[in-house]
Amino acid sequence: MKKILVLLFVILVLTVSSVGFAEPAFNYGEALQKSIIFYEFQRSGKLPADKRDNWRGDSGMNDGKDQNVDLTGGWYDAGDHVKFNLPMSYTISMLAWSLYEDREAYVKSGQLRYMLDTIKWGTDYLIKCHPAPNVYYYQVGEGTLDHAWWGPVEVMQMQRPSYRLDSGSPGSTVVAESAAAMAIASMVFQETNPTYAATCLRHAREMFTFADTTKSDAGYTAANNFYRSWSGFYDELSWAGAWLYTATKEQAYLDKAESYVGFWSKEPNSTITAYKWGHCWDDVHYGAELLLARITNKALYKELTEKHLDYWTTGYNGERIRYSPKGLAWLDQWGSLRYATTTAFLASVYADSAVCTPTKVQGYRDFAKKQVDYALGSTGRSFVVGYGTNPPKRPHHRTAHSSWKNDQGTPAYHRHTLYGALVGGPDSGDGYKDDINDYVCNEVACDYNAGFVGILAKMYKQHGGNPIANFKAIETIEDEFFVEAAISSNSTNFIEIKAVMNNRSGWPARLSTKLSFRYFVDLTEAIQAGFRPSDIHTSFSHNEGAVISNLMPWNEGRNIYYVMVDFTGTKIYPGGPMDFKKEVQFRLSAPQNTSFWNNNNDFSFQEIKNTTSGGAIKVQRLPVYEDGVKIYGQEPVLVLPPQVNLTTPQEAALFEYPNATHPVTINALASSSVGIAKVEFYANNQKIGTDTQAPYQLDWVPTGFSSSATGIENFVIKAKAFDAEGISTLSSGVNIKVKLPYRVPPTVELNTPKDGDSFDAPTAQRPVIFSADATAGEGTITKVRFYVNDQLVGEDTSAPYTLAWVPSDASGNPGDVVNFKVAAEAVASNEATKLSEAALIKVKLAEVYTVKVQMINNSTTAINSSISPGFKVLNNGRSTIDLAKTKIKYYYTIDGEKAQSICFDQAAITAPGTHQGIGGALSGSFVKLTPAKAGAEYCLEISFSSAAGKLAPGQTLELQCRFSKNDWTNYNQADDYSFNATSAADWQKVTIQLGDTLIWGVEP
């Protein structure tokens, strides 16, 4: 009975646990994605055009110049701006290790490209740091100088010295760690970039030899107050040797790695190899022993690895790492989450290996998941910036905070979200404060995220998750450049303004030496008093680096002028209280003993009219310019003179015999922001009439003809618009011709076709015949022109006047009956013309090739490793289509330039009761579009050989195919031009071309 009660109790506890205390589910895919983009925010140097944020900019562009080397690139260490190569190379090692272990997780999650780019950003920098076999630059920037300033990295002004190692001044720890990073990188790039992989391996070999030969850190001094190698260099030599053996399978590297095991760090006051700390930038022997256990299967390394992991999980020899009340394996106050998640990664890697003791596998995996879930929010809050519930918003990071004042309190919020950054973490009692000043709990660093990325890839591989499609860190931009202004003093003949130019840029932060602003005034009262703009004097009473202009015209016709205060040559940048702003006090003065000055109508005065010098306010009406281009604020509306254009008559128009009942009609279109008062019309510069209301029009009969042998007079017609304030603009001239009234026009009659005639499918062999009779009024007939729908289609110069016509460009389907208007025009030798009455005829359109395409994508998931379109081509015309002359085109984006392959699953011509397979008679090619179109970077072009035969009217071509990139990386079909995920339907976004003619679809 007692056993039954115990069993029931256990079942009850398990039931309650599963219902009320189930472990929360986390989106590991999103967390992985964001933990990688964090490294994009840490990048130094020239940033790529395809960067995924709008708040980081180029920085550190002079790094290495003090040593005459290019040391641009790499990552800033943490929330500061120093590039420390020891934690940086450790970070590269860990990221590359994760990709080496779990590449398929990055492929499946769509993060492979970003992970490779991230690693290469680091290894590219390490290559720059290693210009010769025994030369290595291990640091750029000096920590004390750097940490004394709190501002965005793009505008840092402190000195950034570069520090060098060589044979006489060695640094085995950092060089060996770099060798490990390059060795792992050589393996992860082998598939996608074998040439680069070989370069990485060469540097790894040379770095290892340099570190192993010197075995000294005597030259590594600049970083000692920040990243001293407390564990020595033997752990890095074993670590690098194990990875070089993995990359090359050369026994000498394995022998080296094992030879240094006895020199690894020990537990205090003992000879026992250390097992109570964690794998980190300083001590990598924990990773080295795991690698050696996996490589050699020796009991020694398995024992060392499991002793360390047991201490972190179930305990070893009666001792266990401290756990916080809520379950964090807590090692140290500095980066508690960093140690826990990195150890979780090691535990997961080891649990996945063949050498792990089987009974311990699940325990190590459970430990790993609990530590990751703690970081992601299992206690009710996330410790990853921009992820999960109640994430940190105030990490200790200068550029993300983006202060313009060298002050952690300004602004009181972070202007940028440092997505994916793992903060240091809570104290041993789970205490945590989201405070920018708490750099212990709220520090972020490249090495903090290094193992974290790895364990997230493991979690994604095991538990799944959904990365955010097309994730980018594009933020809303605040006002970055503006003026604060107030009235300092004013009187009857002057005003003095206090103005403060601000540069609070952050998207990205930038230094400018080309800023200026303008103050706009209305001088109407000065002009009315008989003064000129040059009588107004401008001057400074206080100036921090600007020059001031005289008054310059803005809208001279309306007496609007401005003064420009120009800071060109003065550095203004978000670097501190004296750097982000520059103040001037400037005065506009009328002549002495005058009293006409009036500020009330001045555009820029309106916002500051109630201010005093102590209360400068942010204003819009003192607009800011950079290098002459407005970047902030408002300008007065530029009231331009009215605009006027003649709409009729058109250039070169010809008018026949104008008279009072048949005048020349002149129309003009006029506009003005203050209204149009009238429009005047002119012929040969003589005013011929006026109109005061739109539509502006004049009926004109030309008089005063001169004698003309041709009977034609030339006129230049113009219009002039006046606005409500009397300002006017004259239009450009239009040249017209007028036939003199005493010229007699010809007569013309269209004989065929007659009004109402019908024609069935005219062709070149069976055209519509036009014919006309014409008689000259004066002179002789020179030709007769024929028009269809008012478009000239041909002419005949001798009687009988005829024309054979085929409607080649009519819109409509074959068999449609289309109406056409036909007319003839006679032209006499005196240039007189006459147009006949029009005849309306009906024409049935001739047959053309007619097809339609129905299409659906058989794989409708947006993110997919292959694209699988299915086509159904129907010949619903009356003409047989030669497939050998036909191409089907499917348009898509490639989402990563790679070689591609195609497979045809089905190809057949069908009709009721028939089926003809043509699978061997078609091929596919991939055509890159230059330039690319929206949704279309590439086109799959399907062609047919002569063996495919022909598609007769009523037959259908059915075709199924698949294509993919050769490395099976994903496409994103969602933005593809031809993608159809709904149902098989007539699909115009797939095209068919017969020879050079598009017979179906709409090209992108």
Coordinates of N, CA, C and O in Angstrom, one line a residue, residues 99 772 843:
L99 N 29.9 27.0 -36.3 CA 29.5 26.7 -37.7 C 30.1 25.4 -38.1 O 29.4 24.6 -38.9
A772 N -9.8 57.9 -103.9 CA -10.3 59.2 -103.7 C -10.2 60.0 -105.0 O -9.3 59.7 -105.9
V843 N -13.8 46.3 -89.5 CA -12.8 45.3 -90.0 C -12.8 44.2 -89.0 O -12.6 44.5 -87.8

